[in-house]
Short mmCIF file of C-alpha atoms and ligand atoms in Angstrom, two decimals:
data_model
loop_
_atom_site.label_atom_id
_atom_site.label_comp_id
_atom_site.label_asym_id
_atom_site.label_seq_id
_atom_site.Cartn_x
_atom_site.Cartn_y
_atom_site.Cartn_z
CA UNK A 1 14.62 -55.91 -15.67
CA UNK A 2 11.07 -56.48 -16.31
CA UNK A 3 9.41 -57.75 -20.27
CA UNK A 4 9.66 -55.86 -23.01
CA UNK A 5 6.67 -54.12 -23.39
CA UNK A 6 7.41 -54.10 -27.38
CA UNK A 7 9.80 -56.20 -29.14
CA UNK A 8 10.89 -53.27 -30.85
CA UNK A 9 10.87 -49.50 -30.88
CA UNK A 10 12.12 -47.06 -33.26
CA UNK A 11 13.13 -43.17 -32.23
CA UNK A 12 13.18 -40.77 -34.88
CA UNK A 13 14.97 -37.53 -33.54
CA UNK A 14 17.60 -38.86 -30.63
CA UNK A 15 18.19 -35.15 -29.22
CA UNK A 16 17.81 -34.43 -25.58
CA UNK A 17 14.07 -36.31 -24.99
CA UNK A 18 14.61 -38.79 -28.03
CA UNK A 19 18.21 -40.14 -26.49
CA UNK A 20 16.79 -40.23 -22.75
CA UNK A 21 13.85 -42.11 -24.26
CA UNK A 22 15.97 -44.33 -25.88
CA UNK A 23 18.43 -44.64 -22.04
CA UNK A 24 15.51 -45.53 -19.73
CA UNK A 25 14.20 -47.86 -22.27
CA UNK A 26 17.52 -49.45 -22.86
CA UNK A 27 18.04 -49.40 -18.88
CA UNK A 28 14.53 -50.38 -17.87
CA UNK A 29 13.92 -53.35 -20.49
CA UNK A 30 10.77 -51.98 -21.44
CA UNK A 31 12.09 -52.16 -25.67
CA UNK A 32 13.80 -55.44 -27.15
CA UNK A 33 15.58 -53.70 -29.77
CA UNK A 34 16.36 -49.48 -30.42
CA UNK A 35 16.66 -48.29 -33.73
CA UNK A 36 17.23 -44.84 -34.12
CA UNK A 37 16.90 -42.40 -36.91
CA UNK A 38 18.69 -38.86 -37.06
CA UNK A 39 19.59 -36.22 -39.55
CA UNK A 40 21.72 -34.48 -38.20
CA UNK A 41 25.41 -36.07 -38.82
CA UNK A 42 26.96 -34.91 -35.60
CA UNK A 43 24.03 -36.40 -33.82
CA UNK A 44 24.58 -39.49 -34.95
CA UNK A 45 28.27 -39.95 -34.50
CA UNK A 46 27.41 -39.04 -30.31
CA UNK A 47 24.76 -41.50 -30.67
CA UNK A 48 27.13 -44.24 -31.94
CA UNK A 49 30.26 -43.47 -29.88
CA UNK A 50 27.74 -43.23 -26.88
CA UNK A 51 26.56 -47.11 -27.39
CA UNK A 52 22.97 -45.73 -27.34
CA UNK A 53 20.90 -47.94 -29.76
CA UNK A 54 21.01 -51.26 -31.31
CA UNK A 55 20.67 -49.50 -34.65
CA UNK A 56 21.40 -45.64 -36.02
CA UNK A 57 20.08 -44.61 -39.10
CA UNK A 58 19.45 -41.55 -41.15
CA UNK A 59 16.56 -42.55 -42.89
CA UNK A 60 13.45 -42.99 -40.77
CA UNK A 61 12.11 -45.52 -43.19
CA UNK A 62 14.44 -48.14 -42.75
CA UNK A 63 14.75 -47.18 -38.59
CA UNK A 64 10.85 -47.90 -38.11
CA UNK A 65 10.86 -51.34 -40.24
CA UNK A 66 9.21 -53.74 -37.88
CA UNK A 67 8.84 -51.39 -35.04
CA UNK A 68 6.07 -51.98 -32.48
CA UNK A 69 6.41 -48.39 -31.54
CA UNK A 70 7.42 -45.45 -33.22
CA UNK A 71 8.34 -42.35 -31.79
CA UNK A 72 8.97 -38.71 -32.61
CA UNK A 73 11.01 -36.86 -30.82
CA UNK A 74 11.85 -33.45 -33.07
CA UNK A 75 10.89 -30.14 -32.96
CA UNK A 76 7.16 -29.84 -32.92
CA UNK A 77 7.22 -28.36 -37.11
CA UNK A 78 9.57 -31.27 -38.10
CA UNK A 79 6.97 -33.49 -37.00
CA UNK A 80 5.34 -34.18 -40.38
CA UNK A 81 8.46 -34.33 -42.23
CA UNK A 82 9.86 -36.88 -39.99
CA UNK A 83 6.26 -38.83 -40.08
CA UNK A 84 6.38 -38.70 -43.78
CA UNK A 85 9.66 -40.20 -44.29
CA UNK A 86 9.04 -42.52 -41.87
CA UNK A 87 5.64 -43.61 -43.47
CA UNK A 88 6.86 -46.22 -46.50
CA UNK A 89 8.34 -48.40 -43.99
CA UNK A 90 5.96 -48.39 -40.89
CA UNK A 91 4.27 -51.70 -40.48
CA UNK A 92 0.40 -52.74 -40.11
CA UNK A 93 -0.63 -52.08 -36.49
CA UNK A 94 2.24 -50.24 -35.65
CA UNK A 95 2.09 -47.49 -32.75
CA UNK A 96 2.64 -44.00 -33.35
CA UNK A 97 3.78 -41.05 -30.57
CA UNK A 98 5.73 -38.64 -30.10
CA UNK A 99 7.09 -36.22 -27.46
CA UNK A 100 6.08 -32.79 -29.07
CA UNK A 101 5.26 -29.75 -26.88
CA UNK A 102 2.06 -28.74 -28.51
CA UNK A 103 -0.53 -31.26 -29.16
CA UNK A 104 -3.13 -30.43 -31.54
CA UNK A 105 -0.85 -29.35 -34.28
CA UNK A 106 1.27 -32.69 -33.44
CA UNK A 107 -1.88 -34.95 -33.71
CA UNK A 108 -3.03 -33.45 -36.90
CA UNK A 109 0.41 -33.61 -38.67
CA UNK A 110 1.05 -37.21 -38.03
CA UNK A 111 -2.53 -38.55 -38.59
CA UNK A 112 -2.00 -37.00 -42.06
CA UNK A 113 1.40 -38.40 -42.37
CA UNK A 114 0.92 -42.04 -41.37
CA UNK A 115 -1.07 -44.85 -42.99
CA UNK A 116 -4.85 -45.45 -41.28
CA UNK A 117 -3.72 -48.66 -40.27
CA UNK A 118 -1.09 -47.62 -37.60
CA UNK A 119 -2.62 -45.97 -33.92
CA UNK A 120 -1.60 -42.64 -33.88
CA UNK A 121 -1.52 -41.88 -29.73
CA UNK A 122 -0.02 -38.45 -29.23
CA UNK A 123 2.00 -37.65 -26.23
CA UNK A 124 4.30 -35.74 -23.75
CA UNK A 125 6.58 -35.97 -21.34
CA UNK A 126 6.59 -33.06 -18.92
CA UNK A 127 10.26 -32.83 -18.37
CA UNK A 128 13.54 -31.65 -19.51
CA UNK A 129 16.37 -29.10 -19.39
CA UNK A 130 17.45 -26.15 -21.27
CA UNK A 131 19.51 -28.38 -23.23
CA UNK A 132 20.28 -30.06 -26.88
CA UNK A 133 21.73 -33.13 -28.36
CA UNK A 134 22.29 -36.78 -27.41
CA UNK A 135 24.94 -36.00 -24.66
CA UNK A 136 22.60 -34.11 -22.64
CA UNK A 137 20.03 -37.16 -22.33
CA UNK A 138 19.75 -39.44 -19.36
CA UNK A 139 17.75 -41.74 -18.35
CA UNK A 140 16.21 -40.58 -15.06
CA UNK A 141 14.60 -37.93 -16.44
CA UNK A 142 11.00 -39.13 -16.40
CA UNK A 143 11.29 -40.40 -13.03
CA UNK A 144 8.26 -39.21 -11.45
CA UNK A 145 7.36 -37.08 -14.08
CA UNK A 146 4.14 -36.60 -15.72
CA UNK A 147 3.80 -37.74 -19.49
CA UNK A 148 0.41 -36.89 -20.82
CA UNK A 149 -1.06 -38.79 -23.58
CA UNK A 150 -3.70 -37.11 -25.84
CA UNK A 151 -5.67 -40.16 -27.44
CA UNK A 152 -7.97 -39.66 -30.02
CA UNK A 153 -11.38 -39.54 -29.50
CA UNK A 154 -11.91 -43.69 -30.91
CA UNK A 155 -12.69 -46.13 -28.18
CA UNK A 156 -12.39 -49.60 -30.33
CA UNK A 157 -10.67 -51.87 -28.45
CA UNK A 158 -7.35 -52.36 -30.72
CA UNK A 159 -7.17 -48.44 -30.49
CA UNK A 160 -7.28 -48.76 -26.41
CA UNK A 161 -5.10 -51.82 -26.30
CA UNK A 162 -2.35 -49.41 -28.07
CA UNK A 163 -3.28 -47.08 -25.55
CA UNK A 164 -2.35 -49.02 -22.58
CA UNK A 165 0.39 -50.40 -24.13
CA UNK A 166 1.98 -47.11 -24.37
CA UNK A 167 0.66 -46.39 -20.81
CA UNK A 168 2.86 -49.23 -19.66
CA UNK A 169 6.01 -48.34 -21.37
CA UNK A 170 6.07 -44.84 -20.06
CA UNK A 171 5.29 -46.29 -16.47
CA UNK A 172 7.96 -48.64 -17.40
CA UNK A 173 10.57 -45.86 -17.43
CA UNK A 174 8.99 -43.85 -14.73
CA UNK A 175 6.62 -41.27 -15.72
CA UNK A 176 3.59 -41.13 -14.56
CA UNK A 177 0.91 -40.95 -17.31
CA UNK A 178 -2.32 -39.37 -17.74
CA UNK A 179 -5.04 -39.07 -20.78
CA UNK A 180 -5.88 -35.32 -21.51
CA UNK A 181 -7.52 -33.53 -24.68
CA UNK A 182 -5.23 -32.49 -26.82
CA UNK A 183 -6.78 -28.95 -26.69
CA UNK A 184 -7.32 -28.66 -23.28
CA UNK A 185 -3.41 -30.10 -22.79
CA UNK A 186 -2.35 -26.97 -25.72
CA UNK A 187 -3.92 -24.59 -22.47
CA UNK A 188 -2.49 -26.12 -19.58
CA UNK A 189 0.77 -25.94 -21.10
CA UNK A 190 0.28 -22.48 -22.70
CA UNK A 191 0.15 -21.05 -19.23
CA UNK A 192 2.69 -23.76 -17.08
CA UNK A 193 5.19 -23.90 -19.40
CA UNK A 194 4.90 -21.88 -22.61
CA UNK A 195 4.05 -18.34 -21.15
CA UNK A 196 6.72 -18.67 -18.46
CA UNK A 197 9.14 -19.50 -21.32
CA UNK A 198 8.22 -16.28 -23.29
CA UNK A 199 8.54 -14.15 -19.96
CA UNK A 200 11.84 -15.31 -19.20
CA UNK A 201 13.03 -14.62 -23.26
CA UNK A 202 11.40 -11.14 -22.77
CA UNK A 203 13.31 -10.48 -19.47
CA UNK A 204 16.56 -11.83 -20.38
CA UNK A 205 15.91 -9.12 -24.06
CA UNK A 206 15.21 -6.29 -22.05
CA UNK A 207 17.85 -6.55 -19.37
CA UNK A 208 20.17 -6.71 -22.50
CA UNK A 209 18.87 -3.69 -23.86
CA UNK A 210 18.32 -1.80 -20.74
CA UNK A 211 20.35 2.10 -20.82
CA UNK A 212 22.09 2.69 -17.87
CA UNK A 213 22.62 -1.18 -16.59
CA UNK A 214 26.13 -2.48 -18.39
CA UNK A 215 25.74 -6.14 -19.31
CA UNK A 216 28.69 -6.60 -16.73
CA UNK A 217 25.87 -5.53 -13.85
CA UNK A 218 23.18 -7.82 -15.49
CA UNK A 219 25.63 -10.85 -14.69
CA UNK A 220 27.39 -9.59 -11.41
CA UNK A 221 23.95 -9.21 -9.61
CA UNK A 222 22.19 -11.97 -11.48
CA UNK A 223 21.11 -14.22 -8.13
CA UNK A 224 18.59 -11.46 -7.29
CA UNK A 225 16.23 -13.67 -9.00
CA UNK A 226 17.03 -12.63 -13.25
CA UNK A 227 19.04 -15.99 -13.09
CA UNK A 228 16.53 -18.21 -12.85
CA UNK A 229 15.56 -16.61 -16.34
CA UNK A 230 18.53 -16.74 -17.67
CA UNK A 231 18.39 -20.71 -17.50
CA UNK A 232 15.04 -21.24 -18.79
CA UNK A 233 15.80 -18.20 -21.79
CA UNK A 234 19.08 -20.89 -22.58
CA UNK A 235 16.37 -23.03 -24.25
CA UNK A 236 16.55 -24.22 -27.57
CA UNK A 237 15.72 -21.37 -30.48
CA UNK A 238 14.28 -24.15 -32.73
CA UNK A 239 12.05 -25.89 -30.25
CA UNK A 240 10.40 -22.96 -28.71
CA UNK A 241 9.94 -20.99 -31.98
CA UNK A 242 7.96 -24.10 -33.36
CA UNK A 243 5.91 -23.95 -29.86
CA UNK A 244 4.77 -20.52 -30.13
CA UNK A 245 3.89 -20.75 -33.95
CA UNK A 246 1.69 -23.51 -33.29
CA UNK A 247 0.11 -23.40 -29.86
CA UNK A 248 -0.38 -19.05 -30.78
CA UNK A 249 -4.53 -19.76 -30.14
CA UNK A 250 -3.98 -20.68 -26.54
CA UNK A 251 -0.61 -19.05 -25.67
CA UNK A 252 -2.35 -15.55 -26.94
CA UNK A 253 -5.33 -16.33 -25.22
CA UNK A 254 -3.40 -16.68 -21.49
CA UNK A 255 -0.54 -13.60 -22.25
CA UNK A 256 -3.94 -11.92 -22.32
CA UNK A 257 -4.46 -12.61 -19.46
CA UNK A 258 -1.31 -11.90 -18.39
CA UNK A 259 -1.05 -8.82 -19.68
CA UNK A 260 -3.99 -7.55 -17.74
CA UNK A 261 -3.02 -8.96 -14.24
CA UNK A 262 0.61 -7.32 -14.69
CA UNK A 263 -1.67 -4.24 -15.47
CA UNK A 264 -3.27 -4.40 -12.25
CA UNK A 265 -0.09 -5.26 -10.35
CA UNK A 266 1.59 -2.02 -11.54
CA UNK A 267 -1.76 -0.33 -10.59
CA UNK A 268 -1.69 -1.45 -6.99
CA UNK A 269 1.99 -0.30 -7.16
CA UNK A 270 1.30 3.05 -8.34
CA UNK A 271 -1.51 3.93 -5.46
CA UNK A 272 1.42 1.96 -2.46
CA UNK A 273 -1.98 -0.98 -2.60
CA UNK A 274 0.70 -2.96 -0.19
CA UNK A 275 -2.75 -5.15 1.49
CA UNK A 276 -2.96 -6.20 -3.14
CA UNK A 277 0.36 -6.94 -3.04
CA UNK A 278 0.97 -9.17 -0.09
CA UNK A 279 -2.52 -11.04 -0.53
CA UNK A 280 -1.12 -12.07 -4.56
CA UNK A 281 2.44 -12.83 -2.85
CA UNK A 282 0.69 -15.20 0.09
CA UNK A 283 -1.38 -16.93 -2.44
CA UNK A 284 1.64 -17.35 -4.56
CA UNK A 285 3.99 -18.88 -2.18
CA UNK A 286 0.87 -21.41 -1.25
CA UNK A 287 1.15 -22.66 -4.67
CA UNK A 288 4.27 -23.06 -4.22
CA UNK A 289 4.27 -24.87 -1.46
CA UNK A 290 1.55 -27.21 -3.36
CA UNK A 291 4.38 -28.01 -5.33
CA UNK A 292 7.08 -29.01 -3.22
CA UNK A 293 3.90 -31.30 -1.58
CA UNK A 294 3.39 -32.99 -4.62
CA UNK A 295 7.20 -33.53 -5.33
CA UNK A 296 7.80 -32.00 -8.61
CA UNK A 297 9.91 -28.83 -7.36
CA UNK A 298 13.02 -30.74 -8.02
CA UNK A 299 14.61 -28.40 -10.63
CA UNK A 300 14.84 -30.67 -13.30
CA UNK A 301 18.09 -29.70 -15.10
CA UNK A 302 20.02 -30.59 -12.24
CA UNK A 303 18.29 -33.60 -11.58
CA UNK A 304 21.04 -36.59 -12.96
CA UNK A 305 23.15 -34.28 -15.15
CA UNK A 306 24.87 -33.08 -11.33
CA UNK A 307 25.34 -37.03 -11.45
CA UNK A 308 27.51 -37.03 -14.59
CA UNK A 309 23.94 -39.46 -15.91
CA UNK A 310 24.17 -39.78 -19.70
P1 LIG B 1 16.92 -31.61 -29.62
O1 LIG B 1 17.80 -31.97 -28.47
O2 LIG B 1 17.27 -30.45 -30.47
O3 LIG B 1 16.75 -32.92 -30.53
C1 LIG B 1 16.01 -32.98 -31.71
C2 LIG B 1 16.81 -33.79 -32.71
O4 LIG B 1 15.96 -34.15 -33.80
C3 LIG B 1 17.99 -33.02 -33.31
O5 LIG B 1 19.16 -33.83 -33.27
C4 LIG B 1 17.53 -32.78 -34.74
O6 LIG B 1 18.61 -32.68 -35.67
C5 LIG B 1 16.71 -34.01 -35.01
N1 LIG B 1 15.80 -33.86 -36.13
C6 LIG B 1 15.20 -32.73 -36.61
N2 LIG B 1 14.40 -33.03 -37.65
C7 LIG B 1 14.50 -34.35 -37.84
C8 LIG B 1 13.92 -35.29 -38.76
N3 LIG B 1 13.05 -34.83 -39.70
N4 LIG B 1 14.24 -36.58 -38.68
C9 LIG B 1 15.11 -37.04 -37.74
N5 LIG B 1 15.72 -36.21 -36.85
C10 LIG B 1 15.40 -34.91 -36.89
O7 LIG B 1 15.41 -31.34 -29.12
P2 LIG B 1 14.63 -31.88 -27.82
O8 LIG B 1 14.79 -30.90 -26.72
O9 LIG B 1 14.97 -33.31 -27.60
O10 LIG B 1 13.12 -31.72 -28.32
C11 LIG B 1 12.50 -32.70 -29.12
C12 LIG B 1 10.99 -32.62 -28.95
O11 LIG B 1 10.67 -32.80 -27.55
C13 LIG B 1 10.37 -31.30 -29.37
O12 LIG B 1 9.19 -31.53 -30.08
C14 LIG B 1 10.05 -30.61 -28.04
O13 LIG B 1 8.91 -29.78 -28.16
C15 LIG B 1 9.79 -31.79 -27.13
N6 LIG B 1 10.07 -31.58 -25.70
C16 LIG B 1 11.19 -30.93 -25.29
C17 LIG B 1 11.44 -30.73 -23.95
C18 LIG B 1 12.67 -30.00 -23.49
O14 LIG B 1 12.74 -29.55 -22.34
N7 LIG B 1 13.69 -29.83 -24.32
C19 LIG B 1 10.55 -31.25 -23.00
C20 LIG B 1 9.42 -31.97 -23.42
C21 LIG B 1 9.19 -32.13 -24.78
P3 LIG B 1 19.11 -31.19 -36.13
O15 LIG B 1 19.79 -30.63 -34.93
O16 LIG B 1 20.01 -31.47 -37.29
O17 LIG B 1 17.85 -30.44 -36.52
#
């Protein structure tokens, strides 16, 4: 176990991300002590009966007392709530993060929330699963991930200190971490992981509501590739409503997009285009294979939880 990289850290929000924060920092050394703060009850018994923090609270302010780090793991429009009852009992020179989806609308909502003197350092892990709570957490799950940090645009050297700081605790539990624009992060993930969440909730609707298929046949011949969707449209309602409300700007601009490829793809469908058809599906499986070359095809919801990881 290597130093603390901060004596202590407070999570506010211990759901799926918050409690595997709160595992690989436990397991990894990088935090002293782990208080936690939740609202919701049932949350907080699973976080007590599971052993997972030094402290559990249900008001942020007294988690975050003499926290190093503070971190916000709810959904992306609970955010400023969370940062606002958290704010009377942050102290001077304290960090501020979080974990939120969507990074402009985070960024805004906690620099308004928080007093000027703490560092406000937005991030986000790119992993997780389809599900919720403190029992689905574990602690690989930023092994090898990418967790994007979104500084703001201040280059005193306190501010960068923070910066690195943070770096080092997120290496610390295995991520790897890069520095992105918050806006130009909002676009990357509108199209990697936002858009493909709104295709599969748009499959998984119509199949439902598709004449002449019976549900029963939607589930009997679901490996034909409408599985897959059916995972990813097993998100959390909460979460990925609060996504789409604030990242619409870039999440319009790339269905757009979308919307006219899939245009042309039925085109080239209509006219029997086969040469369109087979160059898009040879590009496509190259990306793919980019993927598996860079190791992050794993699919991440079975990675640990197959383990029986908590
Ligand atoms: P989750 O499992 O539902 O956990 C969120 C927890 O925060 C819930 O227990 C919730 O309680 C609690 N909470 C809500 N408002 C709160 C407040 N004001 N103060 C304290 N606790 C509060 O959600 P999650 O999947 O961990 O997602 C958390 C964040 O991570 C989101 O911003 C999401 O965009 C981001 N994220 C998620 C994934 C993913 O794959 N799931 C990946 C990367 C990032 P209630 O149930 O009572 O509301």
């Amino acid at each position: 176990m290597g130093e603390p990289v901060y004596a202590k850290i407070a999570v506010v929000g211990c759901g799926l991300i918050g409690s595997s924060v709160v595992r690989a920092a436990r397991e990894s050394g990088v935090a002293g002590r782990i208080a936690v703060a939740e609202t919701s009850p049932v949350a907080r018994e699973r976080i007590v009966a599971l052993e997972l923090a030094d402290a559990v609270f249900e008001d942020a302010a007294e988690a975050v007392a003499d926290a190093d780090l503070v971190l916000f793991a709810v959904p992306v429009m609970s955010m400023e709530t969370a940062a606002r009852a958290a704010a009377p009992g942050l102290k001077p020179g304290v960090t501020i993060t979080d974990v939120g989806s969507v990074k402009q609308h985070v960024a805004h909502a906690l620099i308004a929330a928080v007093p000027d003197t703490a560092f406000v350092i937005p991030g986000h892990p790119i992993a997780g699963t389809e599900q919720s709570g403190p029992d689905a957490g574990f602690a690989e799950l930023f092994q090898n991930r990418w967790t994007i940090l979104t500084p703001q645009a201040r280059d005193d050297a306190p501010y960068r200190e923070a910066v690195a700081r943070l770096s080092a605790f997120w290496s610390g539990i295995g991520a790897r971490v890069e520095e992105m624009d918050a806006k130009h992060h909002d676009l990357v993930l509108a199209i990697t992981s936002h858009l493909p969440h709104l295709i599969a909730y748009n499959i998984v609707g119509t199949a439902a509501d598709l004449e002449g298929v019976a549900e029963a046949e939607v589930m009997k011949y679901s490996a034909g590739g409408f599985r897959d969707f059916t995972r990813i449209a097993a998100s959390d309602p909460t979460m990925w409503r609060d996504v789409f409300l604030t990242n619409k700007d870039a999440v319009l601009e790339v269905l757009g997009r979308f919307t006219e490829d899939l245009q042309a793809l039925s085109r080239a469908i209509r006219w029997g285009e086969g040469d369109k058809l087979f160059e898009l599906f040879s590009r496509t499986r190259e990306i793919r294979r980019g993927i598996v070359a860079m190791g992050q095809e794993s699919a991440e919801p079975n990675f640990g939880r197959d383990r029986g990881k908590h």
